[in-house]
Amino acid sequence: MRPAVPRTPPPAPPEETAAQDWQPTRALGRALLLIGLLLVAAALFGRVDLVVLAVPFAVSVAWGLSRRPTAVPGLRLATSEEYATEGSSLTTTLTMANRDVVAYDIAIARTQHSAWLDLTAEGSGAKPDRPVVAALDRNEAAAVVLAGPAKRWGRHSIGPAAAVAAACGGLLACRAVVTGSLGFKVFPVTDPFAAEDAMPRAAGLVGQHRSRRQGEGGELAGVRVFGPGDRLRRIDWRTTLRTQQLHVARTLSDRDADVVLVLDLLAEAGTSGGTGGASSVMDITVRASAAIAEHYLTVGDRISMIEYGSSARRLRPASGRRQYMTALEWLLDVSSRQVVRTPGESRMSEAISPNALVVVMTPLLDARSADMVAGLARAGRSVVTVDTLPPGLVPTVTGPWTSSALGIWQLERANTIGQLREHGVPVVAWAGAGSLDLVLRDVARMAGRAQGARR
């Protein structure tokens, strides 16, 4: 059905708005000044030839201003991608359009972007911070495709972009048209990680980890005499035929586990070079946390995260694909800030389940980090420490005593790591797949001995 009253066309912009959008250039000022000087000189000296000389300039200015533009150029930043991973390519299109009935002599656009986005214009290879120039006829548009890899995780942006245009033979120039920014989420690349050993304390109801409790599962724990309530499919016929008495197989239940990742953000060290370059403490912390979270969420465990720093953010425990995407979003906001006061170890221990496996990501550059790890171990938590200090780190400022001071600091740090290991806290450097297998085996063995002693 068509409307009873015909739709009115959109109102044309008022003359005041058009006059504000388009301003005279210096070329127009110089032309008018030249015409005025020639006419004044002709009047003062009675020179008709000066008037004849000024006529072409006046006609050119009048002809150029006879078709003044009324609309500013259209500018648009668009992309089909909202997130990516480190090293993957991002594509953005910068479009300039002439929406006026008058042709633009020249249109210039320029945009800016994050330093971690290595974007270039397709075809020319120019950087997007270089101006893009095009001559646009009426109802004509020009597009530039900016593409390139994202070199580091985090929240990055492209824009704002700005464009200006000149018309009427360069006598008028429009005001700058500025667009908003496009935000991109660049997720950290996850190194291949797998932990094959059992969890120290698998306390859930269902899962894929072998527990120390007997129940329905696939891990054989022994054989016992048949009793009331046992299922017939559990009968061990070999033992039954040998002993002439019904026996059933005992199994260990398969349970899920709680994994708490504690991110030490008290200190930052090293230089971040993005994908394929050097890694800083924050890079190793974020990438290792993403890899560990992906592994344990894949096998059905619950993951939570805690920041040990100024903000003390927390990610609630949950499982599944949705929790993995939430964890990646949470990691994008990780940053090292000046810390005045850190949360106490007692408060952190109360927020962590007694049966959870605590994985602490720390470079052990601050004495408070070692105190926090030792406090969690004294509280009875199963703690594994991942050393996130980049290998081969050297001071950026050197002096005559640099080598001696560096040696003393390395000895002091090795002493701290030794004290943590004496308290039953294993410390292992992050190395991707298999990094935590040996330490998880030791933690599971110690947890088993502690539970046996309590019994």
CSV table of C-alpha atoms in Angstrom, one decimal, residues 23-429:
chain,number,residue,atom,x,y,z
A,23,GLN,CA,35.4,28.2,2.7
A,24,PRO,CA,37.5,30.3,0.3
A,25,THR,CA,41.1,29.2,-0.3
A,26,ARG,CA,44.2,31.3,-0.5
A,27,ALA,CA,44.0,31.0,-4.3
A,28,LEU,CA,40.7,32.9,-4.3
A,29,GLY,CA,42.2,35.5,-2.0
A,30,ARG,CA,45.2,36.0,-4.3
A,31,ALA,CA,42.9,36.2,-7.4
A,32,LEU,CA,40.7,38.8,-5.8
A,33,LEU,CA,43.7,40.8,-4.6
A,34,LEU,CA,45.3,40.8,-8.1
A,35,ILE,CA,42.0,41.9,-9.7
A,36,GLY,CA,41.6,44.7,-7.2
A,37,LEU,CA,45.2,45.9,-7.6
A,38,LEU,CA,44.8,46.0,-11.4
A,39,LEU,CA,41.5,47.9,-11.2
A,40,VAL,CA,42.9,50.4,-8.7
A,41,ALA,CA,46.0,50.9,-10.8
A,42,ALA,CA,43.9,51.4,-13.9
A,43,ALA,CA,41.7,54.1,-12.1
A,44,LEU,CA,44.7,55.9,-10.7
A,45,PHE,CA,46.9,56.0,-13.8
A,46,GLY,CA,44.1,55.9,-16.5
A,47,ARG,CA,45.5,52.7,-18.0
A,48,VAL,CA,42.8,50.9,-20.0
A,49,ASP,CA,45.2,48.0,-20.7
A,50,LEU,CA,45.2,47.2,-17.0
A,51,VAL,CA,41.5,46.8,-17.1
A,52,VAL,CA,41.7,44.5,-20.1
A,53,LEU,CA,44.4,42.5,-18.2
A,54,ALA,CA,42.1,42.1,-15.1
A,55,VAL,CA,39.0,41.0,-17.1
A,56,PRO,CA,40.2,37.4,-17.7
A,57,PHE,CA,41.0,36.9,-14.0
A,58,ALA,CA,37.6,38.3,-13.0
A,59,VAL,CA,35.8,36.1,-15.6
A,60,SER,CA,37.7,33.0,-14.4
A,61,VAL,CA,36.7,33.7,-10.7
A,62,ALA,CA,33.1,34.3,-11.6
A,63,TRP,CA,32.9,31.2,-13.8
A,64,GLY,CA,34.5,29.1,-11.1
A,65,LEU,CA,32.1,30.4,-8.3
A,66,SER,CA,29.0,30.1,-10.5
A,67,ARG,CA,28.7,26.3,-9.6
A,68,ARG,CA,29.4,26.2,-6.0
A,69,PRO,CA,29.2,22.8,-4.2
A,70,THR,CA,26.7,22.4,-1.4
A,71,ALA,CA,27.6,19.0,0.2
A,72,VAL,CA,30.8,17.8,1.8
A,73,PRO,CA,32.3,14.6,0.6
A,74,GLY,CA,31.2,11.3,2.1
A,75,LEU,CA,33.8,9.3,4.0
A,76,ARG,CA,33.3,5.8,5.4
A,77,LEU,CA,35.5,3.2,7.1
A,78,ALA,CA,34.1,-0.4,6.8
A,79,THR,CA,35.3,-3.8,7.6
A,80,SER,CA,33.8,-7.3,7.7
A,81,GLU,CA,35.9,-8.5,10.6
A,82,GLU,CA,35.5,-7.7,14.3
A,83,TYR,CA,38.2,-9.9,15.7
A,84,ALA,CA,41.3,-11.8,14.7
A,85,THR,CA,44.2,-13.7,16.1
A,86,GLU,CA,47.8,-12.6,16.2
A,87,GLY,CA,49.4,-12.9,12.8
A,88,SER,CA,46.1,-13.1,10.9
A,89,SER,CA,45.2,-10.5,8.3
A,90,LEU,CA,42.7,-7.6,8.7
A,91,THR,CA,41.0,-5.8,5.8
A,92,THR,CA,39.5,-2.3,6.0
A,93,THR,CA,38.0,-0.3,3.1
A,94,LEU,CA,38.2,3.5,3.1
A,95,THR,CA,35.6,5.0,0.7
A,96,MET,CA,35.3,8.6,-0.4
A,97,ALA,CA,32.2,9.7,-2.3
A,98,ASN,CA,31.1,12.8,-4.1
A,99,ARG,CA,27.4,13.3,-3.2
A,100,ASP,CA,27.2,16.7,-4.9
A,101,VAL,CA,26.1,17.7,-8.4
A,102,VAL,CA,29.4,19.5,-8.8
A,103,ALA,CA,32.7,17.7,-9.5
A,104,TYR,CA,35.5,17.9,-7.0
A,105,ASP,CA,38.9,19.0,-8.4
A,106,ILE,CA,40.6,16.9,-5.8
A,107,ALA,CA,39.7,14.9,-2.7
A,108,ILE,CA,42.3,13.9,-0.1
A,109,ALA,CA,41.7,11.4,2.7
A,110,ARG,CA,44.0,10.1,5.5
A,111,THR,CA,43.6,7.7,8.4
A,112,GLN,CA,45.5,6.5,11.3
A,113,HIS,CA,45.7,3.2,13.0
A,114,SER,CA,47.3,1.3,15.9
A,115,ALA,CA,51.0,0.7,15.7
A,116,TRP,CA,50.5,-3.1,16.0
A,117,LEU,CA,48.5,-3.2,12.8
A,118,ASP,CA,50.8,-3.4,9.7
A,119,LEU,CA,48.3,-2.1,7.1
A,120,THR,CA,49.1,-1.1,3.5
A,121,ALA,CA,47.0,0.0,0.6
A,122,GLU,CA,46.5,-2.8,-1.9
A,123,GLY,CA,48.0,-2.1,-5.3
A,124,SER,CA,50.2,0.8,-4.2
A,125,GLY,CA,51.7,-0.6,-1.0
A,126,ALA,CA,51.5,2.8,0.7
A,127,LYS,CA,50.8,3.1,4.4
A,128,PRO,CA,47.4,4.4,5.4
A,129,ASP,CA,48.9,7.3,7.3
A,130,ARG,CA,49.9,8.6,3.8
A,131,PRO,CA,47.3,10.8,2.1
A,132,VAL,CA,45.0,9.2,-0.5
A,133,VAL,CA,44.3,11.5,-3.5
A,134,ALA,CA,41.5,11.2,-6.0
A,135,ALA,CA,39.6,13.4,-8.5
A,136,LEU,CA,35.9,12.7,-8.0
A,137,ASP,CA,33.2,13.6,-10.5
A,138,ARG,CA,29.6,14.1,-9.4
A,139,ASN,CA,28.0,10.9,-7.9
A,140,GLU,CA,31.4,9.2,-8.1
A,141,ALA,CA,33.2,7.2,-5.3
A,142,ALA,CA,36.7,5.9,-4.8
A,143,ALA,CA,37.7,3.1,-2.4
A,144,VAL,CA,41.1,2.1,-1.0
A,145,VAL,CA,41.5,-1.3,0.6
A,146,LEU,CA,43.8,-1.4,3.6
A,147,ALA,CA,45.0,-4.9,4.5
A,148,GLY,CA,47.7,-6.3,6.7
A,149,PRO,CA,48.5,-8.6,9.7
A,150,ALA,CA,47.8,-7.8,13.4
A,151,LYS,CA,51.1,-8.3,15.1
A,152,ARG,CA,50.1,-8.3,18.8
A,153,TRP,CA,47.1,-9.2,21.0
A,154,GLY,CA,45.0,-6.5,22.5
A,155,ARG,CA,42.3,-4.0,21.5
A,156,HIS,CA,43.4,-2.1,18.5
A,157,SER,CA,41.7,0.5,16.3
A,158,ILE,CA,41.7,1.9,12.8
A,159,GLY,CA,40.7,5.6,12.5
A,160,PRO,CA,39.6,8.2,12.8
A,161,ALA,CA,39.8,9.0,9.1
A,162,ALA,CA,39.6,12.6,7.7
A,163,ALA,CA,39.0,13.9,4.2
A,164,VAL,CA,39.0,17.3,2.6
A,165,ALA,CA,38.0,18.4,-1.0
A,166,ALA,CA,38.6,21.3,-3.3
A,167,ALA,CA,36.3,22.6,-6.0
A,168,CYS,CA,35.6,25.5,-8.3
A,169,GLY,CA,39.2,25.3,-9.7
A,170,GLY,CA,40.7,25.3,-6.2
A,171,LEU,CA,38.9,28.5,-5.1
A,172,LEU,CA,36.8,26.7,-2.4
A,173,ALA,CA,37.8,24.0,0.1
A,174,CYS,CA,35.4,22.1,2.4
A,175,ARG,CA,35.9,21.6,6.1
A,176,ALA,CA,37.5,18.4,7.2
A,177,VAL,CA,35.1,15.4,7.4
A,178,VAL,CA,36.1,13.0,10.2
A,179,THR,CA,34.8,9.5,10.8
A,180,GLY,CA,34.8,7.4,13.9
A,181,SER,CA,37.2,4.6,14.7
A,182,LEU,CA,36.8,0.9,14.1
A,183,GLY,CA,37.8,-1.3,17.0
A,184,PHE,CA,39.3,-4.7,16.6
A,185,LYS,CA,39.8,-7.5,19.1
A,186,VAL,CA,43.1,-9.3,18.4
A,187,PHE,CA,43.2,-12.5,20.5
A,188,PRO,CA,46.5,-14.0,21.6
A,189,VAL,CA,47.8,-17.0,19.6
A,190,THR,CA,47.7,-20.1,21.7
A,191,ASP,CA,50.7,-22.3,21.6
A,192,PRO,CA,50.0,-26.1,21.4
A,193,PHE,CA,49.5,-27.2,25.0
A,194,ALA,CA,48.5,-30.5,26.5
A,195,ALA,CA,48.8,-31.9,30.1
A,196,GLU,CA,48.4,-35.7,30.1
A,197,ASP,CA,48.7,-36.3,33.9
A,198,ALA,CA,45.8,-36.5,36.3
A,199,MET,CA,44.7,-33.4,38.2
A,200,PRO,CA,45.8,-33.2,41.8
A,201,ARG,CA,42.3,-32.9,43.1
A,202,ALA,CA,39.5,-33.7,40.7
A,203,ALA,CA,36.5,-32.8,42.7
A,204,GLY,CA,33.5,-32.5,40.3
A,205,LEU,CA,30.8,-35.0,39.5
A,206,VAL,CA,31.7,-35.8,36.0
A,207,GLY,CA,34.7,-35.2,33.8
A,208,GLN,CA,37.7,-36.8,32.1
A,209,HIS,CA,40.2,-36.7,34.9
A,210,ARG,CA,41.0,-39.9,37.0
A,211,SER,CA,40.1,-39.3,40.6
A,212,ARG,CA,41.3,-41.1,43.7
A,213,ARG,CA,37.7,-41.9,44.7
A,214,GLN,CA,36.1,-45.1,43.7
A,215,GLY,CA,33.1,-45.0,41.4
A,216,GLU,CA,31.8,-45.3,37.9
A,217,GLY,CA,34.8,-44.8,35.6
A,218,GLY,CA,37.2,-46.4,33.2
A,219,GLU,CA,40.3,-46.7,35.4
A,220,LEU,CA,40.8,-50.1,37.1
A,221,ALA,CA,41.5,-49.8,40.8
A,222,GLY,CA,41.3,-53.5,41.9
A,223,VAL,CA,39.0,-56.5,42.4
A,224,ARG,CA,36.7,-57.2,45.4
A,225,VAL,CA,34.0,-59.6,46.4
A,226,PHE,CA,30.6,-59.1,44.9
A,227,GLY,CA,28.2,-57.2,47.3
A,228,PRO,CA,24.7,-55.8,47.3
A,229,GLY,CA,24.2,-53.1,44.8
A,230,ASP,CA,27.0,-54.1,42.4
A,231,ARG,CA,26.2,-54.3,38.8
A,232,LEU,CA,26.4,-57.5,36.9
A,233,ARG,CA,28.5,-56.0,34.1
A,234,ARG,CA,31.2,-55.3,36.7
A,235,ILE,CA,31.8,-59.0,37.4
A,236,ASP,CA,35.3,-60.1,36.9
A,237,TRP,CA,34.8,-63.6,35.4
A,238,ARG,CA,38.5,-64.6,35.5
A,239,THR,CA,38.8,-64.0,39.2
A,240,THR,CA,35.3,-65.6,39.8
A,241,LEU,CA,36.2,-68.8,38.0
A,242,ARG,CA,39.5,-69.0,39.8
A,243,THR,CA,38.2,-68.4,43.3
A,244,GLN,CA,34.7,-70.0,42.8
A,245,GLN,CA,33.2,-66.8,44.3
A,246,LEU,CA,31.7,-63.7,42.6
A,247,HIS,CA,34.1,-60.8,42.3
A,248,VAL,CA,33.6,-57.4,40.7
A,249,ALA,CA,36.1,-54.9,39.3
A,250,ARG,CA,36.7,-51.7,41.2
A,251,THR,CA,37.1,-48.5,39.1
A,252,LEU,CA,38.1,-44.9,39.9
A,253,SER,CA,35.5,-42.2,39.0
A,254,ASP,CA,36.2,-39.7,36.3
A,255,ARG,CA,35.7,-36.1,37.5
A,256,ASP,CA,36.2,-32.6,36.4
A,257,ALA,CA,38.4,-30.0,38.1
A,258,ASP,CA,38.7,-26.4,39.0
A,259,VAL,CA,41.6,-24.6,37.5
A,260,VAL,CA,42.4,-21.1,38.7
A,261,LEU,CA,44.9,-19.0,36.7
A,262,VAL,CA,46.5,-16.2,38.7
A,263,LEU,CA,48.2,-13.5,36.6
A,264,ASP,CA,51.0,-11.6,38.3
A,265,LEU,CA,50.9,-8.1,36.8
A,266,LEU,CA,53.2,-6.3,39.3
A,267,ALA,CA,56.1,-5.9,36.9
A,268,GLU,CA,56.7,-5.8,33.1
A,269,ALA,CA,60.0,-6.6,31.5
A,270,GLY,CA,61.3,-7.2,28.1
A,271,THR,CA,60.3,-5.7,24.7
A,272,SER,CA,57.3,-6.9,22.8
A,273,GLY,CA,58.0,-7.6,19.1
A,274,GLY,CA,54.7,-9.0,18.2
A,275,THR,CA,54.3,-12.3,16.3
A,276,GLY,CA,57.6,-13.7,15.2
A,277,GLY,CA,59.5,-11.2,17.5
A,278,ALA,CA,60.6,-11.0,21.1
A,279,SER,CA,58.1,-11.6,23.9
A,280,SER,CA,57.7,-9.5,27.0
A,281,VAL,CA,56.4,-10.7,30.4
A,282,MET,CA,52.9,-9.7,29.5
A,283,ASP,CA,53.1,-11.5,26.1
A,284,ILE,CA,54.1,-14.8,27.7
A,285,THR,CA,51.6,-14.4,30.5
A,286,VAL,CA,48.6,-13.8,28.2
A,287,ARG,CA,49.6,-16.4,25.6
A,288,ALA,CA,50.3,-19.1,28.2
A,289,SER,CA,47.0,-18.3,30.1
A,290,ALA,CA,45.1,-18.6,26.8
A,291,ALA,CA,46.7,-21.9,26.0
A,292,ILE,CA,46.1,-23.5,29.4
A,293,ALA,CA,42.5,-22.2,29.5
A,294,GLU,CA,41.8,-23.6,26.0
A,295,HIS,CA,43.2,-27.1,27.0
A,296,TYR,CA,41.3,-27.5,30.2
A,297,LEU,CA,38.1,-26.0,28.9
A,298,THR,CA,38.3,-28.5,26.0
A,299,VAL,CA,38.3,-31.5,28.4
A,300,GLY,CA,35.3,-30.1,30.3
A,301,ASP,CA,37.0,-28.4,33.3
A,302,ARG,CA,36.1,-25.1,35.0
A,303,ILE,CA,38.4,-22.2,34.5
A,304,SER,CA,38.6,-18.9,36.5
A,305,MET,CA,41.2,-16.1,36.4
A,306,ILE,CA,42.5,-13.7,38.9
A,307,GLU,CA,44.7,-10.6,38.4
A,308,TYR,CA,47.3,-10.0,41.1
A,309,GLY,CA,47.9,-6.3,40.6
A,310,SER,CA,46.2,-2.9,41.0
A,311,SER,CA,42.9,-3.8,39.5
A,312,ALA,CA,42.5,-7.3,41.0
A,313,ARG,CA,40.0,-8.3,38.3
A,314,ARG,CA,38.3,-11.7,38.6
A,315,LEU,CA,36.7,-14.0,36.0
A,316,ARG,CA,34.1,-16.3,37.5
A,317,PRO,CA,34.6,-20.0,37.1
A,318,ALA,CA,32.7,-21.7,34.3
A,319,SER,CA,33.2,-24.2,31.5
A,320,GLY,CA,32.5,-24.6,27.8
A,321,ARG,CA,33.1,-22.7,24.6
A,322,ARG,CA,31.4,-19.6,26.0
A,323,GLN,CA,33.8,-19.4,28.9
A,324,TYR,CA,36.8,-19.7,26.5
A,325,MET,CA,35.6,-16.7,24.5
A,326,THR,CA,34.9,-14.8,27.7
A,327,ALA,CA,38.5,-15.7,28.9
A,328,LEU,CA,40.0,-14.4,25.7
A,329,GLU,CA,38.0,-11.1,26.0
A,330,TRP,CA,39.1,-10.9,29.7
A,331,LEU,CA,42.8,-11.3,28.7
A,332,LEU,CA,42.6,-8.4,26.2
A,333,ASP,CA,42.4,-5.9,29.0
A,334,VAL,CA,45.5,-7.3,30.9
A,335,SER,CA,48.1,-4.6,31.4
A,336,SER,CA,50.7,-3.7,34.0
A,337,ARG,CA,50.0,-0.6,35.9
A,338,GLN,CA,51.6,1.1,38.9
A,339,VAL,CA,50.6,-0.9,41.9
A,340,VAL,CA,50.2,0.8,45.3
A,341,ARG,CA,48.4,-1.9,47.2
A,342,THR,CA,48.0,-5.6,46.3
A,343,PRO,CA,45.3,-7.9,47.7
A,344,GLY,CA,46.3,-10.0,50.7
A,345,GLU,CA,47.1,-13.7,50.4
A,346,SER,CA,44.4,-14.6,52.8
A,347,ARG,CA,41.7,-12.9,50.7
A,348,MET,CA,43.0,-14.6,47.6
A,349,SER,CA,43.0,-18.0,49.3
A,350,GLU,CA,39.5,-17.6,50.5
A,351,ALA,CA,38.4,-16.9,46.9
A,352,ILE,CA,40.0,-20.1,45.6
A,353,SER,CA,38.4,-23.5,46.1
A,354,PRO,CA,40.4,-25.9,48.3
A,355,ASN,CA,40.3,-28.5,45.6
A,356,ALA,CA,41.3,-26.2,42.7
A,357,LEU,CA,44.6,-26.4,40.9
A,358,VAL,CA,46.2,-22.9,41.1
A,359,VAL,CA,48.5,-22.0,38.2
A,360,VAL,CA,50.4,-18.8,38.9
A,361,MET,CA,51.9,-16.9,36.0
A,362,THR,CA,54.7,-14.7,37.5
A,363,PRO,CA,58.1,-13.5,36.4
A,364,LEU,CA,59.2,-13.4,40.1
A,365,LEU,CA,60.5,-9.9,39.8
A,366,ASP,CA,58.8,-8.6,42.9
A,367,ALA,CA,59.1,-9.9,46.4
A,368,ARG,CA,55.4,-9.7,46.8
A,369,SER,CA,54.9,-12.3,44.1
A,370,ALA,CA,56.9,-14.9,45.9
A,371,ASP,CA,55.1,-14.1,49.2
A,372,MET,CA,51.7,-14.5,47.4
A,373,VAL,CA,52.8,-17.9,46.0
A,374,ALA,CA,54.1,-19.1,49.3
A,375,GLY,CA,50.9,-17.9,51.0
A,376,LEU,CA,48.7,-20.0,48.7
A,377,ALA,CA,50.9,-23.0,49.4
A,378,ARG,CA,50.6,-22.5,53.1
A,379,ALA,CA,46.8,-22.3,52.8
A,380,GLY,CA,46.8,-25.9,51.4
A,381,ARG,CA,46.2,-25.1,47.8
A,382,SER,CA,47.8,-27.1,45.0
A,383,VAL,CA,50.0,-24.5,43.4
A,384,VAL,CA,52.0,-24.6,40.2
A,385,THR,CA,54.2,-21.6,39.2
A,386,VAL,CA,54.9,-20.8,35.6
A,387,ASP,CA,58.0,-18.6,35.2
A,388,THR,CA,57.1,-15.9,32.6
A,389,LEU,CA,60.4,-14.1,32.5
A,390,PRO,CA,61.7,-14.0,28.9
A,391,PRO,CA,65.0,-16.0,28.5
A,392,GLY,CA,68.1,-14.0,27.8
A,393,LEU,CA,66.8,-10.8,29.3
A,394,VAL,CA,69.4,-8.1,29.7
A,395,PRO,CA,69.2,-4.6,31.1
A,396,THR,CA,68.5,-1.8,28.6
A,397,VAL,CA,70.8,0.6,30.6
A,398,THR,CA,74.4,-0.6,31.1
A,399,GLY,CA,77.2,0.7,33.2
A,400,PRO,CA,80.5,-0.5,34.7
A,401,TRP,CA,78.7,-2.5,37.4
A,402,THR,CA,75.9,-3.9,35.2
A,403,SER,CA,77.4,-7.4,34.9
A,404,SER,CA,78.0,-7.7,38.6
A,405,ALA,CA,74.6,-6.4,39.6
A,406,LEU,CA,73.0,-8.7,37.1
A,407,GLY,CA,74.8,-11.7,38.5
A,408,ILE,CA,73.8,-10.9,42.0
A,409,TRP,CA,70.2,-10.4,41.0
A,410,GLN,CA,70.2,-13.8,39.1
A,411,LEU,CA,71.5,-15.5,42.3
A,412,GLU,CA,68.9,-13.9,44.4
A,413,ARG,CA,66.1,-14.9,42.0
A,414,ALA,CA,67.5,-18.5,41.9
A,415,ASN,CA,67.5,-18.5,45.7
A,416,THR,CA,63.8,-17.4,45.7
A,417,ILE,CA,62.9,-20.2,43.3
A,418,GLY,CA,64.7,-22.7,45.5
A,419,GLN,CA,62.8,-21.6,48.5
A,420,LEU,CA,59.5,-22.0,46.7
A,421,ARG,CA,60.4,-25.5,45.7
A,422,GLU,CA,61.4,-26.3,49.3
A,423,HIS,CA,57.8,-25.2,50.2
A,424,GLY,CA,56.5,-27.8,47.7
A,425,VAL,CA,55.7,-25.3,45.0
A,426,PRO,CA,57.2,-26.4,41.6
A,427,VAL,CA,58.5,-23.6,39.3
A,428,VAL,CA,58.7,-24.3,35.6
A,429,ALA,CA,59.4,-22.0,32.6
